[in-house]
PDB file of C-alpha atoms in Angstrom:
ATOM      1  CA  UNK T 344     -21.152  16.031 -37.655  1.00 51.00           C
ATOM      2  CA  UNK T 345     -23.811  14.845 -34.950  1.00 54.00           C
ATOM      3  CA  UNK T 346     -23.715  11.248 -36.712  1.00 61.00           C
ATOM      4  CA  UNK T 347     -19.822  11.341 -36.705  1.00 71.00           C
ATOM      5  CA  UNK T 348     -20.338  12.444 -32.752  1.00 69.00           C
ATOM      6  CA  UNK T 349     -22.510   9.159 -31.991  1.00 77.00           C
ATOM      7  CA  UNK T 350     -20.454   6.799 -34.409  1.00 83.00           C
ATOM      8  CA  UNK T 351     -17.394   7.951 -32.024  1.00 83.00           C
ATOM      9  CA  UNK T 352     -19.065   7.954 -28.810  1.00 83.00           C
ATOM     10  CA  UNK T 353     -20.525   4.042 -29.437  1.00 89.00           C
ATOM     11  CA  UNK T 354     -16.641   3.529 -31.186  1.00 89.00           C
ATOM     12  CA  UNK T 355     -15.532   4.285 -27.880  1.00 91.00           C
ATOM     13  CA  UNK T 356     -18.090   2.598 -25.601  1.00 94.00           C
ATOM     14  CA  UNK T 357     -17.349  -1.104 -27.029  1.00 95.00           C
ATOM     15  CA  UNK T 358     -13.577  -0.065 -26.913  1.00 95.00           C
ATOM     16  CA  UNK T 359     -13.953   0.270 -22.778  1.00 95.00           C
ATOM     17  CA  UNK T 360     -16.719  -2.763 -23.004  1.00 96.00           C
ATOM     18  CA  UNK T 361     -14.215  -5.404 -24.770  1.00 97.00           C
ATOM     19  CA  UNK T 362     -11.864  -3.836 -21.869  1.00 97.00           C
ATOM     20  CA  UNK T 363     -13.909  -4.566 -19.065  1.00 97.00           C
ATOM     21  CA  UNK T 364     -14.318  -8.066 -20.636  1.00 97.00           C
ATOM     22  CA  UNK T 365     -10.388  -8.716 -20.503  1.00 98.00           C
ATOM     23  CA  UNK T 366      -9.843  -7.575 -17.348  1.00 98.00           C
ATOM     24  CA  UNK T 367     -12.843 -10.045 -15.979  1.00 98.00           C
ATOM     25  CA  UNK T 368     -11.680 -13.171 -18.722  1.00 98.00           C
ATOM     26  CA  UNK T 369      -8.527 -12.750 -17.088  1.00 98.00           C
ATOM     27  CA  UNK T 370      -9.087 -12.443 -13.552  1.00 98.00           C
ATOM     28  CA  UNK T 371     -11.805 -15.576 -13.344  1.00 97.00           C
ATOM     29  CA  UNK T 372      -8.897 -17.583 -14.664  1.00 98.00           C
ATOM     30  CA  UNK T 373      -6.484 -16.155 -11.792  1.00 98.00           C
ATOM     31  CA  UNK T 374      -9.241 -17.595 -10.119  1.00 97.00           C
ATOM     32  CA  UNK T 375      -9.582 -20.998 -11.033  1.00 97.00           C
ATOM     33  CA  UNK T 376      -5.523 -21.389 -10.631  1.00 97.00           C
ATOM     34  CA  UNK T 377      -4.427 -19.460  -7.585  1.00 97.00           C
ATOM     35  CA  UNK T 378      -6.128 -20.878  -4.854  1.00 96.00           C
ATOM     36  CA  UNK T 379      -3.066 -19.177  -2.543  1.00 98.00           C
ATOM     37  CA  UNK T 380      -4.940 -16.168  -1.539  1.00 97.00           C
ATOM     38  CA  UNK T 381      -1.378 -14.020  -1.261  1.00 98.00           C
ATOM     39  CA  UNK T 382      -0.310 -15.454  -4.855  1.00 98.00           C
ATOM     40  CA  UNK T 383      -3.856 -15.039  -5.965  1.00 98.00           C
ATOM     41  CA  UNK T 384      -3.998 -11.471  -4.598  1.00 98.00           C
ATOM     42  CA  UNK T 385      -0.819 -10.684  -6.273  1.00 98.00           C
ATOM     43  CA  UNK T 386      -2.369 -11.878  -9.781  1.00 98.00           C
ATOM     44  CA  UNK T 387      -5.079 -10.037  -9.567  1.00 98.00           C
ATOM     45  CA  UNK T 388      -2.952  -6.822  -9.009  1.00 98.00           C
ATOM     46  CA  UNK T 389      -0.938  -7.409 -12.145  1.00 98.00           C
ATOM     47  CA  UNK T 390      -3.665  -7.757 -14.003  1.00 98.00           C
ATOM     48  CA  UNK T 391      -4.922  -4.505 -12.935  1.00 98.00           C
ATOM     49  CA  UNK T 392      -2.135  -2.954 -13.771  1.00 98.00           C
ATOM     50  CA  UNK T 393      -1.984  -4.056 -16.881  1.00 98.00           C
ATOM     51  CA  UNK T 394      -5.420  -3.297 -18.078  1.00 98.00           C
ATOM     52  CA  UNK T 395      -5.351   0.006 -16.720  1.00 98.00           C
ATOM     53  CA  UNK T 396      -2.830   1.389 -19.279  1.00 98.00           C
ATOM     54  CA  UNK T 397      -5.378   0.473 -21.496  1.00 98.00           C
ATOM     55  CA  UNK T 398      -7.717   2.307 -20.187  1.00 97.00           C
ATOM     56  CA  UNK T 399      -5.315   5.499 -20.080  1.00 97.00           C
ATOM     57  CA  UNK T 400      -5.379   5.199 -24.334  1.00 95.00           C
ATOM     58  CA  UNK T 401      -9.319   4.386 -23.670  1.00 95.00           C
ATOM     59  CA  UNK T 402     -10.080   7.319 -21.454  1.00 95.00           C
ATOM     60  CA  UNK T 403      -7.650   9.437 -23.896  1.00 95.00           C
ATOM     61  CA  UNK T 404      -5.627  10.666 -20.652  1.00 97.00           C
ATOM     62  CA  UNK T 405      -2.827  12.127 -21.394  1.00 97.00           C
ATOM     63  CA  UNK T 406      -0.723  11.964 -18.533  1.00 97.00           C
ATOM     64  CA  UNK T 407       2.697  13.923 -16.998  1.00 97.00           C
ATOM     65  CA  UNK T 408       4.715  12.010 -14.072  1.00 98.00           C
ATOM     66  CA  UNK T 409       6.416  14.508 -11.989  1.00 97.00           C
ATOM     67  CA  UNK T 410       9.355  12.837 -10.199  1.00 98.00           C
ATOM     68  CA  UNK T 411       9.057   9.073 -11.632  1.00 98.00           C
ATOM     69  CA  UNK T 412      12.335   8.415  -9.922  1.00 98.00           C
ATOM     70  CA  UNK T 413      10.752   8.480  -6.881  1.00 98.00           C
ATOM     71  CA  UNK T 414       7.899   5.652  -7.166  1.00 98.00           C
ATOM     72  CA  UNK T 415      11.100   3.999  -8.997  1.00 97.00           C
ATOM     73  CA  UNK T 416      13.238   3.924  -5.810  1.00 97.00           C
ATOM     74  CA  UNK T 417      10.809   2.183  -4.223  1.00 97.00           C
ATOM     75  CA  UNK T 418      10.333  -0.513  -6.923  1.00 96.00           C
ATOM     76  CA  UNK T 419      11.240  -3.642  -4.278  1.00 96.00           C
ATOM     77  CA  UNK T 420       9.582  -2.774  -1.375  1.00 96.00           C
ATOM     78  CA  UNK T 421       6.362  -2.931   0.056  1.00 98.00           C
ATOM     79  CA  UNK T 422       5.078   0.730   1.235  1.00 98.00           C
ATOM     80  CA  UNK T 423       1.797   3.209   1.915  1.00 98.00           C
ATOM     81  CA  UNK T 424       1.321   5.132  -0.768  1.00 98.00           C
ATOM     82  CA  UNK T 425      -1.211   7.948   0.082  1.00 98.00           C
ATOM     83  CA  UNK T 426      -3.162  10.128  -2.656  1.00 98.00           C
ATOM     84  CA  UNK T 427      -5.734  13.059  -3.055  1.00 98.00           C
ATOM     85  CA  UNK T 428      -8.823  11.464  -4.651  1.00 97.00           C
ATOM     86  CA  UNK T 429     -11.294  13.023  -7.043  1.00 97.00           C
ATOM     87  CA  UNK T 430     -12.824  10.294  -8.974  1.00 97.00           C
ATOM     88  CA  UNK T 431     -12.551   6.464 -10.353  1.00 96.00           C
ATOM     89  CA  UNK T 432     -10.236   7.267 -12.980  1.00 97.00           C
ATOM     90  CA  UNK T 433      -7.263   8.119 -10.410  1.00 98.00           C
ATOM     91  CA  UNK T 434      -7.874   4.545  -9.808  1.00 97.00           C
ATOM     92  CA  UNK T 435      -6.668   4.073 -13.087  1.00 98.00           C
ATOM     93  CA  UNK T 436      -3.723   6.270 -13.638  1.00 98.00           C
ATOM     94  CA  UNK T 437      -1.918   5.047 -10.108  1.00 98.00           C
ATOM     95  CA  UNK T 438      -2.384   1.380 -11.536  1.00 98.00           C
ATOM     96  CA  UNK T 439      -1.054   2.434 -14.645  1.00 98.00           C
ATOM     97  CA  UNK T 440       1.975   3.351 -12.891  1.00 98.00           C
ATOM     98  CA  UNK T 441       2.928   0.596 -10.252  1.00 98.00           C
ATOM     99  CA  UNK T 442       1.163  -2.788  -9.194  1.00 98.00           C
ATOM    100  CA  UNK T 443      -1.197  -1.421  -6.173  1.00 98.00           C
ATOM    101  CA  UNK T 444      -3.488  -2.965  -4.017  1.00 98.00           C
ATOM    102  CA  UNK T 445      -6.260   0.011  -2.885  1.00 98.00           C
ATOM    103  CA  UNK T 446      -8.076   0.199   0.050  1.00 97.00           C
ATOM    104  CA  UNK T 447     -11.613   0.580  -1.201  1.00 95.00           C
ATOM    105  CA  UNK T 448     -15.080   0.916   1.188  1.00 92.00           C
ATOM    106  CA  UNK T 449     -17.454  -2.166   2.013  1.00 90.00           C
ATOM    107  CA  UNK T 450     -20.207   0.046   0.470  1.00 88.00           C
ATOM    108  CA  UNK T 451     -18.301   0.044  -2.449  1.00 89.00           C
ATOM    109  CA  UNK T 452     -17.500  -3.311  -2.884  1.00 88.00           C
ATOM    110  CA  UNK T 453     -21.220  -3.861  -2.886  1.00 86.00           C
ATOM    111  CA  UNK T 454     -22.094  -1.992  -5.667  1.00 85.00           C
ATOM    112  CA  UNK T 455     -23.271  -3.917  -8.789  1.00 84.00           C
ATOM    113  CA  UNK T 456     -21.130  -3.118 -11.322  1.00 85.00           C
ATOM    114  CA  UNK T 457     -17.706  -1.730  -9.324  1.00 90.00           C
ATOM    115  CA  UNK T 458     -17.801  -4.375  -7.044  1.00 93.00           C
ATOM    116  CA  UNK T 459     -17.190  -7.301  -9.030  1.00 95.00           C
ATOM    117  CA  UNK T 460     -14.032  -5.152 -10.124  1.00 96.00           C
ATOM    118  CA  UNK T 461     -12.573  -4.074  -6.710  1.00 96.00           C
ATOM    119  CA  UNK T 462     -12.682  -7.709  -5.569  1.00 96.00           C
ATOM    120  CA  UNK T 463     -11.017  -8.896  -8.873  1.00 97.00           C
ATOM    121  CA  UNK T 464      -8.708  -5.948  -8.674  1.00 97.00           C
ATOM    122  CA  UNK T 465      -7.157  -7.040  -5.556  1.00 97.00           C
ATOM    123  CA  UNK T 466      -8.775  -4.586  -3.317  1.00 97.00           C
ATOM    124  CA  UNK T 467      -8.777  -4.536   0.264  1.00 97.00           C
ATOM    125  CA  UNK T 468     -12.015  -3.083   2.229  1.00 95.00           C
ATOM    126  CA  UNK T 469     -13.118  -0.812   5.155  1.00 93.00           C
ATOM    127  CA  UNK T 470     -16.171  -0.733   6.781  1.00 89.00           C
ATOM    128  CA  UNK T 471     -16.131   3.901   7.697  1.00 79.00           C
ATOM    129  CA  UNK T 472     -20.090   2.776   9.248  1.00 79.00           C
ATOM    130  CA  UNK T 473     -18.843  -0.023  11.292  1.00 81.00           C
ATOM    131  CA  UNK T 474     -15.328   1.902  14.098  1.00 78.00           C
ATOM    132  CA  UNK T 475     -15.567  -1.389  15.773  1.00 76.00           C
ATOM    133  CA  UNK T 476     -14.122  -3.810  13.225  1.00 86.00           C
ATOM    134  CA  UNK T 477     -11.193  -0.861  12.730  1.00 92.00           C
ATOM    135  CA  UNK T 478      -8.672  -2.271  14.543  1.00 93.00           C
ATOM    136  CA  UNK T 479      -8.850  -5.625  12.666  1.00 94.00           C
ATOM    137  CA  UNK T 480      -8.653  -3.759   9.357  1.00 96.00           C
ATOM    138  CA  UNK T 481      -5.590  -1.942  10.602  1.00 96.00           C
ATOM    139  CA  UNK T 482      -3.959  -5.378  11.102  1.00 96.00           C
ATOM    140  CA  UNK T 483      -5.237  -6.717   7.362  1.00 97.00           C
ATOM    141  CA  UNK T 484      -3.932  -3.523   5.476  1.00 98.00           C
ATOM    142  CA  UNK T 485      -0.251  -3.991   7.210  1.00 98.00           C
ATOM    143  CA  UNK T 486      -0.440  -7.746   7.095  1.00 98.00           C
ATOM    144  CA  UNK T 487      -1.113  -6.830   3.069  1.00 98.00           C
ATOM    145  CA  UNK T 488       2.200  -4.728   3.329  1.00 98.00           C
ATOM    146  CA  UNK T 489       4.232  -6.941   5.146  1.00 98.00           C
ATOM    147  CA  UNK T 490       2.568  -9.884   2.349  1.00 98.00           C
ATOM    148  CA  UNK T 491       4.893  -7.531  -0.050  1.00 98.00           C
ATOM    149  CA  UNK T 492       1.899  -5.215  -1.413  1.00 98.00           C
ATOM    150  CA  UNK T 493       2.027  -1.586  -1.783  1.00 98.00           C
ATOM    151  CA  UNK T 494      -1.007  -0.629  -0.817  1.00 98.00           C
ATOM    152  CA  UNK T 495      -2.737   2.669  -1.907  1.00 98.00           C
ATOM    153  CA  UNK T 496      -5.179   4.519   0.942  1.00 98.00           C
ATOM    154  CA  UNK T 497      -7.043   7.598  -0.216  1.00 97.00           C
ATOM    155  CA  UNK T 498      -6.675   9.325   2.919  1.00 97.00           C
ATOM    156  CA  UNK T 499      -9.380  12.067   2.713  1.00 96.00           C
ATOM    157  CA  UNK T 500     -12.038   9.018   2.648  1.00 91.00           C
ATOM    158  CA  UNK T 501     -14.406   9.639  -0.231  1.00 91.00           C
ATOM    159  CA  UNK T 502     -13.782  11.029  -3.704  1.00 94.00           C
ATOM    160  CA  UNK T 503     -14.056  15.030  -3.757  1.00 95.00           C
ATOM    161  CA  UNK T 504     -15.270  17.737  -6.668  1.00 95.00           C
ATOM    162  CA  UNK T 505     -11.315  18.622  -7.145  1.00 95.00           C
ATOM    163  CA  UNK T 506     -11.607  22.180  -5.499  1.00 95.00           C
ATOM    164  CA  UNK T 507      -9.012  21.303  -2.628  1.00 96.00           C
ATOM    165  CA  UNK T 508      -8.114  18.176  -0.559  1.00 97.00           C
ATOM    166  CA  UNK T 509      -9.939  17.729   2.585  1.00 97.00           C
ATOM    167  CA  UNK T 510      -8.229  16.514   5.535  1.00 96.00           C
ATOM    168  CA  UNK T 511      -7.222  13.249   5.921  1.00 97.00           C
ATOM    169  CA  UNK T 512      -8.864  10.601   8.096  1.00 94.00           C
ATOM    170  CA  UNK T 513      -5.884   9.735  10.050  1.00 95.00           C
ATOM    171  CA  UNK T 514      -6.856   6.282  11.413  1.00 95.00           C
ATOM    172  CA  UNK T 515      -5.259   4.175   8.678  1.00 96.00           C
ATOM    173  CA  UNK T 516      -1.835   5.962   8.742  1.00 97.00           C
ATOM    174  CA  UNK T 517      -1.346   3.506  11.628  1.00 97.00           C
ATOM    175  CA  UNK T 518      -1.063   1.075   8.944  1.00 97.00           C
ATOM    176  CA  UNK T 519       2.144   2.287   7.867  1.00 97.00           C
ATOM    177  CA  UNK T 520       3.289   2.445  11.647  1.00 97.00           C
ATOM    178  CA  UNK T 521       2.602  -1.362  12.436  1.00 96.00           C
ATOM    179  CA  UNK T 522       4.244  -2.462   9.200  1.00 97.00           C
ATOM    180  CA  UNK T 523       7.132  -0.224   9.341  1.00 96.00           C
ATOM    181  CA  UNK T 524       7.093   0.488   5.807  1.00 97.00           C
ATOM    182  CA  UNK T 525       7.722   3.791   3.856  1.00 97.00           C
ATOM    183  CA  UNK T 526       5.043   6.094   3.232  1.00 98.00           C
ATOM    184  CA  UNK T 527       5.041   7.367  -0.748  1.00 98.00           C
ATOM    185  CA  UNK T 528       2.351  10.853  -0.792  1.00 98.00           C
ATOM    186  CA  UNK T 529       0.975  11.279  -4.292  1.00 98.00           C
ATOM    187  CA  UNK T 530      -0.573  14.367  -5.498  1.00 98.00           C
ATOM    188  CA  UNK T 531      -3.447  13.971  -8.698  1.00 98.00           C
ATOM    189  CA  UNK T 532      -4.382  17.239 -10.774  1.00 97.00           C
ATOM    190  CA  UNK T 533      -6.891  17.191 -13.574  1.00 97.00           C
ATOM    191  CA  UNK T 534      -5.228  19.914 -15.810  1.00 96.00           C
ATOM    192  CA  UNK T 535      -7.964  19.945 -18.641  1.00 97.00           C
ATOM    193  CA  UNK T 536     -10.732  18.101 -20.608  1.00 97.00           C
ATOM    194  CA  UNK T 537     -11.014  18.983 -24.210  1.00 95.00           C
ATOM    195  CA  UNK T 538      -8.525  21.342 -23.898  1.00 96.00           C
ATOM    196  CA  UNK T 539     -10.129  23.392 -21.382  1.00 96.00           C
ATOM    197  CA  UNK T 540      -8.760  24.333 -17.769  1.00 95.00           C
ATOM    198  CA  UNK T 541     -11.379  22.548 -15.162  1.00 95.00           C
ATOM    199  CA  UNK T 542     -13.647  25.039 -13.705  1.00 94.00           C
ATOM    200  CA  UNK T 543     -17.034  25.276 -12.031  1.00 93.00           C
ATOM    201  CA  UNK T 544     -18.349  24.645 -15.886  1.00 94.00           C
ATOM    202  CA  UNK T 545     -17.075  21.424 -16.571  1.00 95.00           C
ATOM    203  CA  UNK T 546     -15.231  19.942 -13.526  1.00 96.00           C
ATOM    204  CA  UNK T 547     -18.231  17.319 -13.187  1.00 96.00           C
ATOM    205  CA  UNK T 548     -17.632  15.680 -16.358  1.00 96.00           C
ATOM    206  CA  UNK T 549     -14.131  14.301 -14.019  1.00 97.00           C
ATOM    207  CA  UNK T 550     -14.676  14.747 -10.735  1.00 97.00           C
ATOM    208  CA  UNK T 551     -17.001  11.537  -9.283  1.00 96.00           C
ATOM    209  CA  UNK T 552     -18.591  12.443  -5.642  1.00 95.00           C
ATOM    210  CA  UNK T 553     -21.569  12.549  -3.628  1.00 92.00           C
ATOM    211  CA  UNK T 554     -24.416  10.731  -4.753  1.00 91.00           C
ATOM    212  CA  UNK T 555     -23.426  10.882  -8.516  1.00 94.00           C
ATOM    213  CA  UNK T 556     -24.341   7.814 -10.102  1.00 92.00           C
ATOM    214  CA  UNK T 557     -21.403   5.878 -12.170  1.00 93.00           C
ATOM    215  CA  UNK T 558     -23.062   5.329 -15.032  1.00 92.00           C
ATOM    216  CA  UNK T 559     -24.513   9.001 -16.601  1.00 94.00           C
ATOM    217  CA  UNK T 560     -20.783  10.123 -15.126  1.00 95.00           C
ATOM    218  CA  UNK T 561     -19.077   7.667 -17.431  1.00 94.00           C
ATOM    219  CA  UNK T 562     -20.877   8.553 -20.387  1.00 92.00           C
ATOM    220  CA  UNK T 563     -20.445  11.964 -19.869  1.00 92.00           C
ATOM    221  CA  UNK T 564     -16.697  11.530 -19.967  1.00 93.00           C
ATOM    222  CA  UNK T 565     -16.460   9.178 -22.883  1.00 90.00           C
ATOM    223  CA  UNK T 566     -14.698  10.687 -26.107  1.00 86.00           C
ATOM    224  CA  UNK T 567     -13.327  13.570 -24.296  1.00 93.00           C
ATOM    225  CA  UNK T 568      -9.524  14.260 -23.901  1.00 96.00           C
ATOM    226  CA  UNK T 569      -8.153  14.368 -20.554  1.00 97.00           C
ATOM    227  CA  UNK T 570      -4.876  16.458 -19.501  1.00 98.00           C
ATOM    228  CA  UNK T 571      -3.615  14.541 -15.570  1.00 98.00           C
ATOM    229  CA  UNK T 572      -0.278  15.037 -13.345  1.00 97.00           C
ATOM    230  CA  UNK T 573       0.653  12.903 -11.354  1.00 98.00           C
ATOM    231  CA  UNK T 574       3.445  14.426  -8.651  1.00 98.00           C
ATOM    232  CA  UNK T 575       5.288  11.814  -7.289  1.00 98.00           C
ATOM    233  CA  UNK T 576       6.272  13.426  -3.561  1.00 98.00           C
ATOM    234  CA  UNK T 577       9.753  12.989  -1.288  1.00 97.00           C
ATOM    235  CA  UNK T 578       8.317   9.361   0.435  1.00 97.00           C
ATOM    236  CA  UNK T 579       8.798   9.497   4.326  1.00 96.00           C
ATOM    237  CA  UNK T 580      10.448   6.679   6.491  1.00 93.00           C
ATOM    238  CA  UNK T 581       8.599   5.641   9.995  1.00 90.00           C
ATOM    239  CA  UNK T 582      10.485   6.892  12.582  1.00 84.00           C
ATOM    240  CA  UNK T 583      10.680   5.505  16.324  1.00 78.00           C
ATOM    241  CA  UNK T 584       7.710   6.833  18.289  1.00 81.00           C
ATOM    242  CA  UNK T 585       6.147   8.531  15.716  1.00 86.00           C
ATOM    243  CA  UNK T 586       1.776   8.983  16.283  1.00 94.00           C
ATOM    244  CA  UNK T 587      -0.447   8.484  13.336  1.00 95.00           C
ATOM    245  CA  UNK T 588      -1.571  11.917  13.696  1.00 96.00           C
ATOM    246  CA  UNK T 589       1.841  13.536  13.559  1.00 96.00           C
ATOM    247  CA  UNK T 590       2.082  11.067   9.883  1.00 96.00           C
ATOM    248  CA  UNK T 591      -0.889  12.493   8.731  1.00 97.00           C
ATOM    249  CA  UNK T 592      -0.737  15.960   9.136  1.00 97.00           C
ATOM    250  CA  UNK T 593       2.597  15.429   7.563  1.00 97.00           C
ATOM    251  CA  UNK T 594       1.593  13.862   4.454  1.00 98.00           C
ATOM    252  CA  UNK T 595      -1.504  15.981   4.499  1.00 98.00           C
ATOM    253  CA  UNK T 596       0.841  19.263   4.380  1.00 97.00           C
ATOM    254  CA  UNK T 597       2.820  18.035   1.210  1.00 98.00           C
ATOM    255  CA  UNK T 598       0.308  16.611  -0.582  1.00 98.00           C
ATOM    256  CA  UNK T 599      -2.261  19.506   0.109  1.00 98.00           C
ATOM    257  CA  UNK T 600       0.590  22.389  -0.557  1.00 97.00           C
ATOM    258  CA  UNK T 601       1.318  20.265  -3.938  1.00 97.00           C
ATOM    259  CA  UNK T 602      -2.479  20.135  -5.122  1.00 97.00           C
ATOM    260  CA  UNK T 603      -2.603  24.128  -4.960  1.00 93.00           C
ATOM    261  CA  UNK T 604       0.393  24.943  -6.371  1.00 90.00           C
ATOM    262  CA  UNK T 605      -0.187  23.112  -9.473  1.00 80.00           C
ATOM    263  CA  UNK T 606      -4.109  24.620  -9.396  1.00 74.00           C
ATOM    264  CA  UNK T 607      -1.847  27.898  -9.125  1.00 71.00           C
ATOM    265  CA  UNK T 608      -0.567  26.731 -12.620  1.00 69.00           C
ATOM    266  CA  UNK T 609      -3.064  25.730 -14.897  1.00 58.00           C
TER     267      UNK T 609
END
């Protein structure tokens, strides 16, 4: 049984490998032929997309949409959509679902292996260590927006261990001011892995935080089966004088009272 354990677990490993290799075949050639940076851009975020329902099969996620019509409404525009976040596979399931462009951390797109894949996934970056250059990065994300991309910000600022959502850095919200574009909140609960409700005994083998290195996490959560929602949330127009704070506590409220009624659930 231990053999049949490894023969799956290696199974799975070049599965994800021969993955990753698609997604980068793919995007160098998006490089070599867009040199548009907007067309380019959008190229990149297709082929994110499509790689990442892949990866759902891959990562055996098995995952419920809770008001699809929603997202679906909002097919032709350009908006903010605004999520808990509790590790690098909700990365995954929201690209699964739409073309998105995320808004990702310099720090991040520095790291060896994950960086090569935010910049080839389209991402857009923040520097959290560096307030000054905030106000320039306000004006890229809603340029990005008013480009046509719906651009994902993970409002709480790092990935979490999944016990609530923290409160949400509000800065970026005025990205959704300047560009005038709808704001989409999106609430992600980890139901189960192998069948089990997440608890204090196995919610590490999903949730990614702290100083947890990628690499042990990822083989930790290889071969196991994954039960997600995804609750798709009433979006929220920009109104004449309305403050970024005002947007956040807003969006905070929904998503927040969302997250702990479906904990309430499982």
């Amino acid at each position: 049984q231990g053999i049949d354990a490894n023969v799956t677990r290696c199974f799975r490993l070049l599965q994800h490998l021969c993955l990753v290799g698609d997604f980068f075949a793919h995007a160098l050639i998006i490089k070599l032929i867009h040199h548009d940076p907007i067309k380019r851009r959008q190229a990149f975020v297709k082929n994110t997309s499509r790689i990442a329902r892949k990866f759902i099969k891959a990562f055996r996620i098995s995952l419920r949409v809770d008001h699809p019509e929603r997202m679906a409404a909002l097919k032709d525009q350009a908006y903010l959509l605004v999520a808990n976040h509790g590790s690098y596979t909700d990365i995954i399931i929201l690209s699964a679902l739409e073309e998105l462009t995320f808004i990702t951390s310099v720090e991040m797109g520095n790291n060896y292996f994950l960086g090569p894949i935010t910049r080839y996934g389209g991402s857009l970056f923040t520097n959290r260590k560096r307030p000054v250059s905030l106000k320039q990065e306000i004006q890229n994300f809603s340029d990005a927006i008013m480009q046509g991309f719906k651009v994902v910000l993970f409002a709480e600022g790092t990935s979490t261990d999944g016990r609530t959502v923290k409160e949400f850095r509000k800065s970026l919200f005025q990205v959704a001011i300047n560009a005038r574009c709808p704001v989409l909140p999106v609430c992600i609960n980890y139901r189960s892995i192998d069948g089990k409700p997440i608890d204090d005994c196995n919610r590490d083998m999903i949730y990614w935080y702290g100083d947890m290195n990628f690499g042990p996490h990822f083989m930790k959560l290889l071969n196991r089966r994954i039960e997600a929602e995804v609750h798709i949330l009433e979006s929220l127009a920009i109104s004449d004088g309305k403050m970024r704070a005002e947007l956040s506590d807003e969006v905070f409220g929904s998503i927040h009272a969302c997250y702990h009624s479906a904990k309430e659930r499982t």
